[in-house]
Short mmCIF file of N, CA and C in Angstrom, two decimals:
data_model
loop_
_atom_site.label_atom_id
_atom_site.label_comp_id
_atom_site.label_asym_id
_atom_site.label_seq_id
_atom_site.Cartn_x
_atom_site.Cartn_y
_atom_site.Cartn_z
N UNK M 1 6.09 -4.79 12.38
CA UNK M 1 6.11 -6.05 13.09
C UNK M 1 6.27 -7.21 12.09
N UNK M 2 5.12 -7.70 11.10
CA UNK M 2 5.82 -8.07 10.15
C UNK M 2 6.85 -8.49 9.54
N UNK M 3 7.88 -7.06 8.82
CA UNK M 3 8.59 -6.86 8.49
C UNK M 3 9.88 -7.38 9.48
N UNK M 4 9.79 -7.65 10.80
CA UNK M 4 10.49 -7.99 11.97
C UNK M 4 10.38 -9.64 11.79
N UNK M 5 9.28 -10.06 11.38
CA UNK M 5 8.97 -11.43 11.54
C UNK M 5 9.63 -11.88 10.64
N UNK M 6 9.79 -11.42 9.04
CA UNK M 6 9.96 -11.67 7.93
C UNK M 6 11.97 -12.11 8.72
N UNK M 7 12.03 -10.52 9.18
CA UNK M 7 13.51 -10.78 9.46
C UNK M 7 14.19 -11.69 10.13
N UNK M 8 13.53 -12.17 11.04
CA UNK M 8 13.70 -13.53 11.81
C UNK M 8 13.68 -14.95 11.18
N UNK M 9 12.98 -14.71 10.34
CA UNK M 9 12.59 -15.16 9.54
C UNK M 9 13.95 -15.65 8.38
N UNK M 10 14.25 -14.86 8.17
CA UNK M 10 15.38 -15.12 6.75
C UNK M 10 16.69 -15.38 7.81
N UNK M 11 17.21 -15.12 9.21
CA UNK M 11 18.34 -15.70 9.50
C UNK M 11 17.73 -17.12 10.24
N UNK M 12 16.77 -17.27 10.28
CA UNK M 12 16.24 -19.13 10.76
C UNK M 12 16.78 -19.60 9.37
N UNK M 13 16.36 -19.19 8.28
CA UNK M 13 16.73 -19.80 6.67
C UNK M 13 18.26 -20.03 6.56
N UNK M 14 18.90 -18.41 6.74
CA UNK M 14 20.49 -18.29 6.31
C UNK M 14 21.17 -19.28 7.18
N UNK M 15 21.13 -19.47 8.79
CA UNK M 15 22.26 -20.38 9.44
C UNK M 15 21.26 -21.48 9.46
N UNK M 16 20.56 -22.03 9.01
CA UNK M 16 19.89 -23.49 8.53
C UNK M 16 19.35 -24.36 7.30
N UNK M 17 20.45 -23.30 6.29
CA UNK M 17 19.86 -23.45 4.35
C UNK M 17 19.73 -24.70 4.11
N UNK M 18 20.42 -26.05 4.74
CA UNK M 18 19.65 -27.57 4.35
C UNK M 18 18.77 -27.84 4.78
N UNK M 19 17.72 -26.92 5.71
CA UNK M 19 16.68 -27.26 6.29
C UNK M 19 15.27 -26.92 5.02
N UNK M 20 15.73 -25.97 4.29
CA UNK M 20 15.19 -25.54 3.45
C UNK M 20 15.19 -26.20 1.74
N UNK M 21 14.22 -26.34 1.27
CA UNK M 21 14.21 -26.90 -0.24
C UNK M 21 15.63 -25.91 -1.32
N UNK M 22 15.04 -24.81 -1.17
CA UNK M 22 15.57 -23.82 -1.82
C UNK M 22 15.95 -22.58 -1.41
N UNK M 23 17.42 -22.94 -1.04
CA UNK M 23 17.56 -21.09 -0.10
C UNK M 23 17.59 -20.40 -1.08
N UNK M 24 18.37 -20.06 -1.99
CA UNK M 24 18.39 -19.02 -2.78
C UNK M 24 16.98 -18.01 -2.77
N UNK M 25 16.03 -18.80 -3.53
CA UNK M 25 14.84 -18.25 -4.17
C UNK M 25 14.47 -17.49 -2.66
N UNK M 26 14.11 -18.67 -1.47
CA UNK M 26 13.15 -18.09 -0.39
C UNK M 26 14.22 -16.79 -0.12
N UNK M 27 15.27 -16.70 0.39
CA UNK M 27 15.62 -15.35 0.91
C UNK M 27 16.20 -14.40 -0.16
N UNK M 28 15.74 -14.56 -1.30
CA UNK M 28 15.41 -13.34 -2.52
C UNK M 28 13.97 -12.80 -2.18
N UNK M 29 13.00 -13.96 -1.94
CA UNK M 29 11.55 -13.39 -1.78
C UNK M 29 11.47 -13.17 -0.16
N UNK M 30 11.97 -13.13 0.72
CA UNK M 30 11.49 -13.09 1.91
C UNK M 30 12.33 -11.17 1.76
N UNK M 31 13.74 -11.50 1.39
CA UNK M 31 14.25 -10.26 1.37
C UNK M 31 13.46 -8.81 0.48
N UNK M 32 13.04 -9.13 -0.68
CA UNK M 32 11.82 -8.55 -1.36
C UNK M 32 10.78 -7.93 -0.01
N UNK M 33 10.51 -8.83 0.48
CA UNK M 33 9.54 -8.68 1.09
C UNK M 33 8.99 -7.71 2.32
N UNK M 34 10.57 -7.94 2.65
CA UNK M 34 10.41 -6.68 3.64
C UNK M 34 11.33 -5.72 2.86
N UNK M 35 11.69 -5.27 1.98
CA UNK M 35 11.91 -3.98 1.21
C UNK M 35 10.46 -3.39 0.63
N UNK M 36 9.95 -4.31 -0.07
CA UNK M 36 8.25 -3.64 -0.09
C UNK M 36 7.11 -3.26 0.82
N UNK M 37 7.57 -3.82 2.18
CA UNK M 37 6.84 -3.49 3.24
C UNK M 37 7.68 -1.90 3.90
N UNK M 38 8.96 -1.77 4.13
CA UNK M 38 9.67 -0.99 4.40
C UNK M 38 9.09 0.51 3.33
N UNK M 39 9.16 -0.24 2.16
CA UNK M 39 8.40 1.36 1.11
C UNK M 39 7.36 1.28 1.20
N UNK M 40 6.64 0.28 1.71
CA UNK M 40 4.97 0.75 2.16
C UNK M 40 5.12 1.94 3.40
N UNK M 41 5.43 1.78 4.22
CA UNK M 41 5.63 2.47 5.37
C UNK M 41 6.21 3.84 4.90
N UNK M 42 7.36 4.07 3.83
CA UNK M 42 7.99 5.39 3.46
C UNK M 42 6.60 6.29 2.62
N UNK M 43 6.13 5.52 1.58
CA UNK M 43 5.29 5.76 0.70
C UNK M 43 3.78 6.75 1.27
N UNK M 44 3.28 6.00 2.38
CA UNK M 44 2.37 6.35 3.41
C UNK M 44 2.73 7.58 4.34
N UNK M 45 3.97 7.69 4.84
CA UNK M 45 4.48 8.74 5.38
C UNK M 45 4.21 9.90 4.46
N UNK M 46 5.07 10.04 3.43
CA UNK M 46 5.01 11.13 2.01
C UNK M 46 3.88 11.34 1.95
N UNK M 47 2.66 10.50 1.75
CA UNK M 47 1.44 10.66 1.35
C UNK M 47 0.59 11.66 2.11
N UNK M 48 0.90 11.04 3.39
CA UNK M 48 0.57 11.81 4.46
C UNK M 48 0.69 13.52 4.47
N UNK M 49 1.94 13.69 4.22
CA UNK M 49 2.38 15.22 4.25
C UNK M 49 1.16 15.84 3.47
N UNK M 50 0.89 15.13 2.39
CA UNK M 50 -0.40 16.12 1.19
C UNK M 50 -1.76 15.82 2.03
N UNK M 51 -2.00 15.14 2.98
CA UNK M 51 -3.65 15.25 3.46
C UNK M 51 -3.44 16.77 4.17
N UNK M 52 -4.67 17.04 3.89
CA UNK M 52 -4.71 19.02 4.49
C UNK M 52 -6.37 18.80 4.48
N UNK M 53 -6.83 19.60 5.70
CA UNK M 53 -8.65 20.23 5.23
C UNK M 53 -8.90 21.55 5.06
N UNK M 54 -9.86 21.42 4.87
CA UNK M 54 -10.16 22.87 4.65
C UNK M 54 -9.82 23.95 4.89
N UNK M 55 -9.58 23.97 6.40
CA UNK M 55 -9.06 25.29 7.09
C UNK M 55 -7.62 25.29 6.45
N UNK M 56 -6.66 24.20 6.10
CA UNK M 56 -5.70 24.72 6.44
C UNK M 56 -5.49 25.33 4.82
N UNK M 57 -6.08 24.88 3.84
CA UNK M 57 -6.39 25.31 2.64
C UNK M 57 -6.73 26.83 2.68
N UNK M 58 -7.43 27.43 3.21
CA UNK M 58 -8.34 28.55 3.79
C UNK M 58 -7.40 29.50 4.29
N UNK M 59 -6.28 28.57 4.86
CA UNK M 59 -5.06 29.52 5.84
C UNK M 59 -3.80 30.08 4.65
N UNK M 60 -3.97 28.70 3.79
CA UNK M 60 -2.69 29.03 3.08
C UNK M 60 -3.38 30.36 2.31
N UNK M 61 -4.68 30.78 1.59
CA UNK M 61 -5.22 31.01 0.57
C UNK M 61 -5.04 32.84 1.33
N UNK M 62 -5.63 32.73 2.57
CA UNK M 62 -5.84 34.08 3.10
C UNK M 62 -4.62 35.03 3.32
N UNK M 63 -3.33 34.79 2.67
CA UNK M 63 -2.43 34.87 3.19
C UNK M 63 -2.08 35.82 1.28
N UNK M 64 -2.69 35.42 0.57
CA UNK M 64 -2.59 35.52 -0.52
C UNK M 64 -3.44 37.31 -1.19
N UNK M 65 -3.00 37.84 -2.66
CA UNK M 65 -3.61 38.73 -2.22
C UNK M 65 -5.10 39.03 -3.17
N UNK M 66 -5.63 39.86 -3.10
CA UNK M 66 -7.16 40.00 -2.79
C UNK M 66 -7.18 39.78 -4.15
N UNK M 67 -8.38 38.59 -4.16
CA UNK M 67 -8.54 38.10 -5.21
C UNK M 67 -10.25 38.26 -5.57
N UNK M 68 -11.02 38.22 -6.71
CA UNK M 68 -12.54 37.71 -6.49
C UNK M 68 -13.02 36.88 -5.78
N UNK M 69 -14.35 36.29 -5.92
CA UNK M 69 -14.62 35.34 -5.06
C UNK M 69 -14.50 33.99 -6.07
N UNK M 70 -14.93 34.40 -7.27
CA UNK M 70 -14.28 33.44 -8.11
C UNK M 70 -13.00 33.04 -8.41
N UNK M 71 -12.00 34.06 -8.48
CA UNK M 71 -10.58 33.42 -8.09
C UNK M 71 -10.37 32.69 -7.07
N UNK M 72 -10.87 32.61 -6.13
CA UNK M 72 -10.90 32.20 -4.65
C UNK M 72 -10.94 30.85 -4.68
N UNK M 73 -12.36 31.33 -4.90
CA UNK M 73 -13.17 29.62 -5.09
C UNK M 73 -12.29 28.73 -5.89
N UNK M 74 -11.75 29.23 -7.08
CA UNK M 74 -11.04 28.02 -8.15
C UNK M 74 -9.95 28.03 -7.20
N UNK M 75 -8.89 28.91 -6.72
CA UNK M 75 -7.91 28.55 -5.90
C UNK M 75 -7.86 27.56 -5.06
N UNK M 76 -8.84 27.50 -4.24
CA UNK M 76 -9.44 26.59 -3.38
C UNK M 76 -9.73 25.18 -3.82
N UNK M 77 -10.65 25.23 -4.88
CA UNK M 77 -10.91 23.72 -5.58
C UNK M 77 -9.93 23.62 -6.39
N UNK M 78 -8.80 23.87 -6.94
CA UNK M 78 -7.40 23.56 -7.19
C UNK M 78 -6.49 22.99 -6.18
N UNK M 79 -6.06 23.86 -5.51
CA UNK M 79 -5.66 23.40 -3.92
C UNK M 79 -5.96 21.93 -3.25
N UNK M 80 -7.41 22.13 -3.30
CA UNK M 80 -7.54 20.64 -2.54
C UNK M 80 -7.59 19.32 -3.77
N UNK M 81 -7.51 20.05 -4.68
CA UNK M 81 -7.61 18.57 -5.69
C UNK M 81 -6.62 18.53 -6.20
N UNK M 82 -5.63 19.44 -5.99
CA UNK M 82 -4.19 18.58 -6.58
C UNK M 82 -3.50 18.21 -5.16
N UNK M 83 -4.11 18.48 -3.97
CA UNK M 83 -3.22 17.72 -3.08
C UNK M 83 -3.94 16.39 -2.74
N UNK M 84 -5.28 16.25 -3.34
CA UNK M 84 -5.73 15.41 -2.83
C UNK M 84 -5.28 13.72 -3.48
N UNK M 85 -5.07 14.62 -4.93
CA UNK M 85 -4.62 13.71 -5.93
C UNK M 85 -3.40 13.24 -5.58
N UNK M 86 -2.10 14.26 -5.45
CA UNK M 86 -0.94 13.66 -4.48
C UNK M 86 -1.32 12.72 -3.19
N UNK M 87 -1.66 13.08 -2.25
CA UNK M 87 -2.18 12.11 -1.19
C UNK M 87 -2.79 10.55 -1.57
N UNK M 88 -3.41 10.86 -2.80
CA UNK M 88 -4.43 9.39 -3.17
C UNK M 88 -3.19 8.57 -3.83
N UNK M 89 -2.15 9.57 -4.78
CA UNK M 89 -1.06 8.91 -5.54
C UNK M 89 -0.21 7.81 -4.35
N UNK M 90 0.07 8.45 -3.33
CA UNK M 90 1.16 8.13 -2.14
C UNK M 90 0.18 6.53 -1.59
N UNK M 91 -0.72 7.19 -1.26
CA UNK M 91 -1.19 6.17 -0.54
C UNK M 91 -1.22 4.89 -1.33
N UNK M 92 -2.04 5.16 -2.42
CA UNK M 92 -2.03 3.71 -3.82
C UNK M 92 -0.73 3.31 -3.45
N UNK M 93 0.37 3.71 -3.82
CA UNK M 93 1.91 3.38 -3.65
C UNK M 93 2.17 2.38 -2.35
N UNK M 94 2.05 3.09 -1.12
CA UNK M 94 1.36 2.37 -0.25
C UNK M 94 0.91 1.26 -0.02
N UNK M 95 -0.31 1.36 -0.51
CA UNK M 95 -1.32 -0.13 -0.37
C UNK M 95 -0.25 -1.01 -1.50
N UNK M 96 0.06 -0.43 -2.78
CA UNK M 96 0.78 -1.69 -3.91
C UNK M 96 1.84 -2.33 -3.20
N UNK M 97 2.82 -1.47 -2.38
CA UNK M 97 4.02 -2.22 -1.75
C UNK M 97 3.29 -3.04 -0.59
N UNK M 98 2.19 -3.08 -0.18
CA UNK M 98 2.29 -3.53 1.00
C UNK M 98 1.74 -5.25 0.74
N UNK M 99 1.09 -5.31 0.01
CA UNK M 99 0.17 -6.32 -0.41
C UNK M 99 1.02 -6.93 -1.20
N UNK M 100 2.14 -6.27 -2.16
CA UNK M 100 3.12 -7.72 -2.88
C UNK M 100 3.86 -7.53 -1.93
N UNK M 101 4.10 -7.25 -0.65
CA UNK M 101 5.45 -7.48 0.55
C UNK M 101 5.05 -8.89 0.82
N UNK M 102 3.27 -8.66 1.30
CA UNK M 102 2.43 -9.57 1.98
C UNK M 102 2.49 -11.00 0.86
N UNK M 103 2.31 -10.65 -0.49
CA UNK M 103 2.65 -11.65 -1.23
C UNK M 103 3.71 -12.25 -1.28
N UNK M 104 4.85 -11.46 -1.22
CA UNK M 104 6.54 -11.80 -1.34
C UNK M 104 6.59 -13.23 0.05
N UNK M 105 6.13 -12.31 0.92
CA UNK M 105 6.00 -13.00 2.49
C UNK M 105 5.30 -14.70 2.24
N UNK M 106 4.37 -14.43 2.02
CA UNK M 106 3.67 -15.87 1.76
C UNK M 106 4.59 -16.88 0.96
N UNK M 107 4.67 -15.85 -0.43
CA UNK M 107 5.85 -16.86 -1.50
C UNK M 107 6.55 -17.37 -0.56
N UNK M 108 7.45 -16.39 0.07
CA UNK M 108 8.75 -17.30 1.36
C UNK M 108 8.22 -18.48 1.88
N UNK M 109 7.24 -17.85 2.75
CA UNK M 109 6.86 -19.02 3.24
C UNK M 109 6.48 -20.43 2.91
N UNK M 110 6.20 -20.32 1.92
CA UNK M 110 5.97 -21.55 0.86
C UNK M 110 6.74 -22.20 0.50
N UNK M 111 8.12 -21.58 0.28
CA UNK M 111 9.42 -21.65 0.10
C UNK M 111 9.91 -22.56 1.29
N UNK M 112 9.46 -22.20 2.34
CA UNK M 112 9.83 -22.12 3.69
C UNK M 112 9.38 -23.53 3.99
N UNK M 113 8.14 -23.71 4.10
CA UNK M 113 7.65 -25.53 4.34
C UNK M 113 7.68 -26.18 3.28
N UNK M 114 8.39 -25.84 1.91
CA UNK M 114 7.99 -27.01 1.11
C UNK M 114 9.27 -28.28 1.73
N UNK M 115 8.83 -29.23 1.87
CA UNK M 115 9.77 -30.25 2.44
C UNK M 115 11.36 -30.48 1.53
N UNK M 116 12.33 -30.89 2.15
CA UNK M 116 12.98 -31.40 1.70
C UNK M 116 13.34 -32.67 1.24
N UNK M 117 14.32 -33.01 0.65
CA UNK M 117 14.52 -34.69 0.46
C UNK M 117 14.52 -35.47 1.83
N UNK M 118 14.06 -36.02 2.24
CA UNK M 118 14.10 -36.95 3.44
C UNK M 118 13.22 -36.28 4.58
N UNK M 119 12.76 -35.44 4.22
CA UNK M 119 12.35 -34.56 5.87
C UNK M 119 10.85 -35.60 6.14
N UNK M 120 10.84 -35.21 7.28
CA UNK M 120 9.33 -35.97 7.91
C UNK M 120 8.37 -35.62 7.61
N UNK M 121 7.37 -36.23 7.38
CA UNK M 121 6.00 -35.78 6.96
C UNK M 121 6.09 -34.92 6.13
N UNK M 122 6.59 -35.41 4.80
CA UNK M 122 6.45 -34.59 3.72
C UNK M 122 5.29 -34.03 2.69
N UNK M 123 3.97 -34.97 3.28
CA UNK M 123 2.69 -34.88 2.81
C UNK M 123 2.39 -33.32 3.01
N UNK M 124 2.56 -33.17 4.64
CA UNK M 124 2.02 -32.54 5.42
C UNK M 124 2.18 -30.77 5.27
N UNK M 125 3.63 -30.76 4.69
CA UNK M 125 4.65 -30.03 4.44
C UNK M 125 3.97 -29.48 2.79
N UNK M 126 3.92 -30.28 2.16
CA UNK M 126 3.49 -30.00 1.15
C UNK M 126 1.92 -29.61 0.72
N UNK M 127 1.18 -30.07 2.02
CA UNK M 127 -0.03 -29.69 1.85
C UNK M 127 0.05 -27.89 2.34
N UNK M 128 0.77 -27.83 3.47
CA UNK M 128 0.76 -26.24 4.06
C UNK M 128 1.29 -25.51 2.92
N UNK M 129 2.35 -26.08 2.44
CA UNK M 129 3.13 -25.20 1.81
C UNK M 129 2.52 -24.54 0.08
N UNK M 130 1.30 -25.52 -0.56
CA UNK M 130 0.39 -25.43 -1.65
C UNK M 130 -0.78 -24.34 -0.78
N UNK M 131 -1.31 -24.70 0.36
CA UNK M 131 -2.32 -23.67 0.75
C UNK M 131 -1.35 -22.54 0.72
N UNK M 132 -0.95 -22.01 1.19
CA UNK M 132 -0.15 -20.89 1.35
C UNK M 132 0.46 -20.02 -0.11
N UNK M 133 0.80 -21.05 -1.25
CA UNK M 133 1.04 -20.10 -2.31
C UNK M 133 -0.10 -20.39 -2.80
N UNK M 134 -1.14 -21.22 -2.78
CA UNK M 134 -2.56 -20.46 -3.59
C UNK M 134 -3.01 -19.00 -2.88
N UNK M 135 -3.06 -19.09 -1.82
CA UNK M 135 -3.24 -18.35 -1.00
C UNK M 135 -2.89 -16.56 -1.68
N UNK M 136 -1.18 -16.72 -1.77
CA UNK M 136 -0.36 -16.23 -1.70
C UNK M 136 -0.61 -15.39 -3.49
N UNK M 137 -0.76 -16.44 -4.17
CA UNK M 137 -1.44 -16.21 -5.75
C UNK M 137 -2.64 -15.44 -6.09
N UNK M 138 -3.73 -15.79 -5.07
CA UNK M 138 -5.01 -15.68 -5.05
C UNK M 138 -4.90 -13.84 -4.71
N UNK M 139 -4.44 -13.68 -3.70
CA UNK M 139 -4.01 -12.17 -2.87
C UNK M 139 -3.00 -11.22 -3.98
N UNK M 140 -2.17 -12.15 -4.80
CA UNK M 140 -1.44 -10.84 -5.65
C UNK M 140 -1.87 -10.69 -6.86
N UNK M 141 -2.95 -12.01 -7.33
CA UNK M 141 -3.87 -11.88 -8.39
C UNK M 141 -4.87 -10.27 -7.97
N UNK M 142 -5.42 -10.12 -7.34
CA UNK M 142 -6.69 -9.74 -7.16
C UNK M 142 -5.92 -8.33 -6.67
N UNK M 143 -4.62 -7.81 -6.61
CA UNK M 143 -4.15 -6.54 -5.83
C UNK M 143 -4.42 -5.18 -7.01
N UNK M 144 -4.63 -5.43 -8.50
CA UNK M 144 -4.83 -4.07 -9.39
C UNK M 144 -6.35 -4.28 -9.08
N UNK M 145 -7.10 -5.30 -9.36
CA UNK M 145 -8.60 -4.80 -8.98
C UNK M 145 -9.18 -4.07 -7.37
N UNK M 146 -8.53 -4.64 -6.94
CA UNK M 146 -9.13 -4.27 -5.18
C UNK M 146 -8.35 -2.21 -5.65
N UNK M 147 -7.17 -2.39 -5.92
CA UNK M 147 -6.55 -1.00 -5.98
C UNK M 147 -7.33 -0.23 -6.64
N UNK M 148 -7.73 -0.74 -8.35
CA UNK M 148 -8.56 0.40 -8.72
C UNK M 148 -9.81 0.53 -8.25
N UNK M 149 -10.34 -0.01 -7.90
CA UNK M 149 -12.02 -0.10 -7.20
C UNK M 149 -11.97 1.07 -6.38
N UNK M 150 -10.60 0.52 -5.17
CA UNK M 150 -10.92 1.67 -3.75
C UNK M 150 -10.16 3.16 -4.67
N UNK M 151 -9.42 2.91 -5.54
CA UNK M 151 -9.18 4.55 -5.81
C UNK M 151 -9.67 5.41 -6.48
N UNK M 152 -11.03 4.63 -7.18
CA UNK M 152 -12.16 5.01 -7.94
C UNK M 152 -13.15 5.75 -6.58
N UNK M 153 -13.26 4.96 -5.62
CA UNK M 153 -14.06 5.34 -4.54
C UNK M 153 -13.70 6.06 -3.86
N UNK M 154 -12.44 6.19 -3.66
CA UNK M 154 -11.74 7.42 -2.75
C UNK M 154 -11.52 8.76 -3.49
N UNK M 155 -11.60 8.75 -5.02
CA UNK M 155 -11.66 9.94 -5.40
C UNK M 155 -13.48 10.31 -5.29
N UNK M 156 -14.08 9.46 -5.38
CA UNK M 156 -15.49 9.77 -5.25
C UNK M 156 -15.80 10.49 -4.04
N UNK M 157 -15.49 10.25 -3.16
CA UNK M 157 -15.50 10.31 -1.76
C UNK M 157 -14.96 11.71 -1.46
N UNK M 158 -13.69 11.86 -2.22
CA UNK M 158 -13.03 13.46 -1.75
C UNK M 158 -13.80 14.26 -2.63
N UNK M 159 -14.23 14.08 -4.09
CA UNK M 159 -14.97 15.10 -4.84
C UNK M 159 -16.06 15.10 -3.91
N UNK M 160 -17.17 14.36 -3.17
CA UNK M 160 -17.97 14.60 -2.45
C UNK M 160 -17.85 15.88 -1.14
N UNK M 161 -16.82 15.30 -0.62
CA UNK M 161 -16.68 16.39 0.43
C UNK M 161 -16.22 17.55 0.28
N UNK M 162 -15.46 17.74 -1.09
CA UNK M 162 -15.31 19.21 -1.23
C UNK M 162 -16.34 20.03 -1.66
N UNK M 163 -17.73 19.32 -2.30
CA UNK M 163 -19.32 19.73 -2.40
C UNK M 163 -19.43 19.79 -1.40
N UNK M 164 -19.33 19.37 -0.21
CA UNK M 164 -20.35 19.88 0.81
C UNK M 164 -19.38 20.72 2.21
N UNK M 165 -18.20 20.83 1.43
CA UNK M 165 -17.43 21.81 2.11
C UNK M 165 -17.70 23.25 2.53
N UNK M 166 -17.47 23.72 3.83
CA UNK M 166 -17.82 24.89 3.84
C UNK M 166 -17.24 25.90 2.59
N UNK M 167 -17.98 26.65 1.79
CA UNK M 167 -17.39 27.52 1.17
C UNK M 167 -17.15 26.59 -0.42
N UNK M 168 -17.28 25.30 -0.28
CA UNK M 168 -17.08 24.46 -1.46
C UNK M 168 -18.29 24.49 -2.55
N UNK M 169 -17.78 24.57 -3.73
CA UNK M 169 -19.21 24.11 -4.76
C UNK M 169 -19.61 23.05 -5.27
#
């Protein structure tokens, strides 16, 4: 949806470029913008394919041939931690495109109300258009910390549940 808005978005710009301070820049960043939202969406899909639980871990494994219980077991906690690690990889990917799309987006927009020479209420224009790239700054500043935090916690989170997995150690 977004990514729809963005698009509406850049032909209001293209058949109205004197309405705008700076076409060039805004529909480089608006166009950015929904290409990083577009690979958020691909990125998340892929990611997806590697989430699996237990059972289906259990299904692939039984299929395999007779092993100890210690082969088993490591098979198993191999299994789910290198797909889990793929899955956590995809998703990060994910969240990074989606949040500089969301940044790209704002930049535009900033792009988008900063006033032109003569336009009306240029105060006004310029006040929206400064909230919006602090805004916009503030959100792509802060996108490697928020990322490593939650992917510190989400691997915490999956090593947890494969401890208290049936059959898990």
């Amino acid at each position: 949806m977004l990514a729809g808005l963005i698009g509406a978005l850049i032909g209001v710009v293209g058949t109205n470029p004197e309405s705008v301070r700076w076409t060039g820049p805004t529909l480089a960043m608006l166009a950015l913008a929904v290409l990083c939202l577009l690979a958020s969406m691909q990125a998340w899909i892929r990611g997806a394919s590697y989430r699996v639980s237990f059972s289906e871990i259990e299904e692939r494994i039984r299929g395999l041939p007779k092993e100890s219980a210690a082969q088993v077991e490591q098979r198993r906690k191999q299994s789910f931690e290198g797909l889990t690690d793929q899955y956590l990889g995809w998703v990060l990917r994910s969240r990074w495109c989606f949040q500089l799309g969301v940044a790209l987006f704002l930049a535009g927009l900033a792009l988008v109300l900063m006033p032109t020479d003569g336009a009306s209420d240029p105060g006004w224009r310029w006040i929206a258009a400064a909230a919006i790239a602090a805004f916009a700054l503030m959100g792509a500043l802060a996108i490697p910390y928020r990322e490593h935090r939650d992917l510190k916690f989400a691997k915490s989170v999956a090593r947890d549940s494969w401890e208290h997995a049936p059959g898990g150690s």
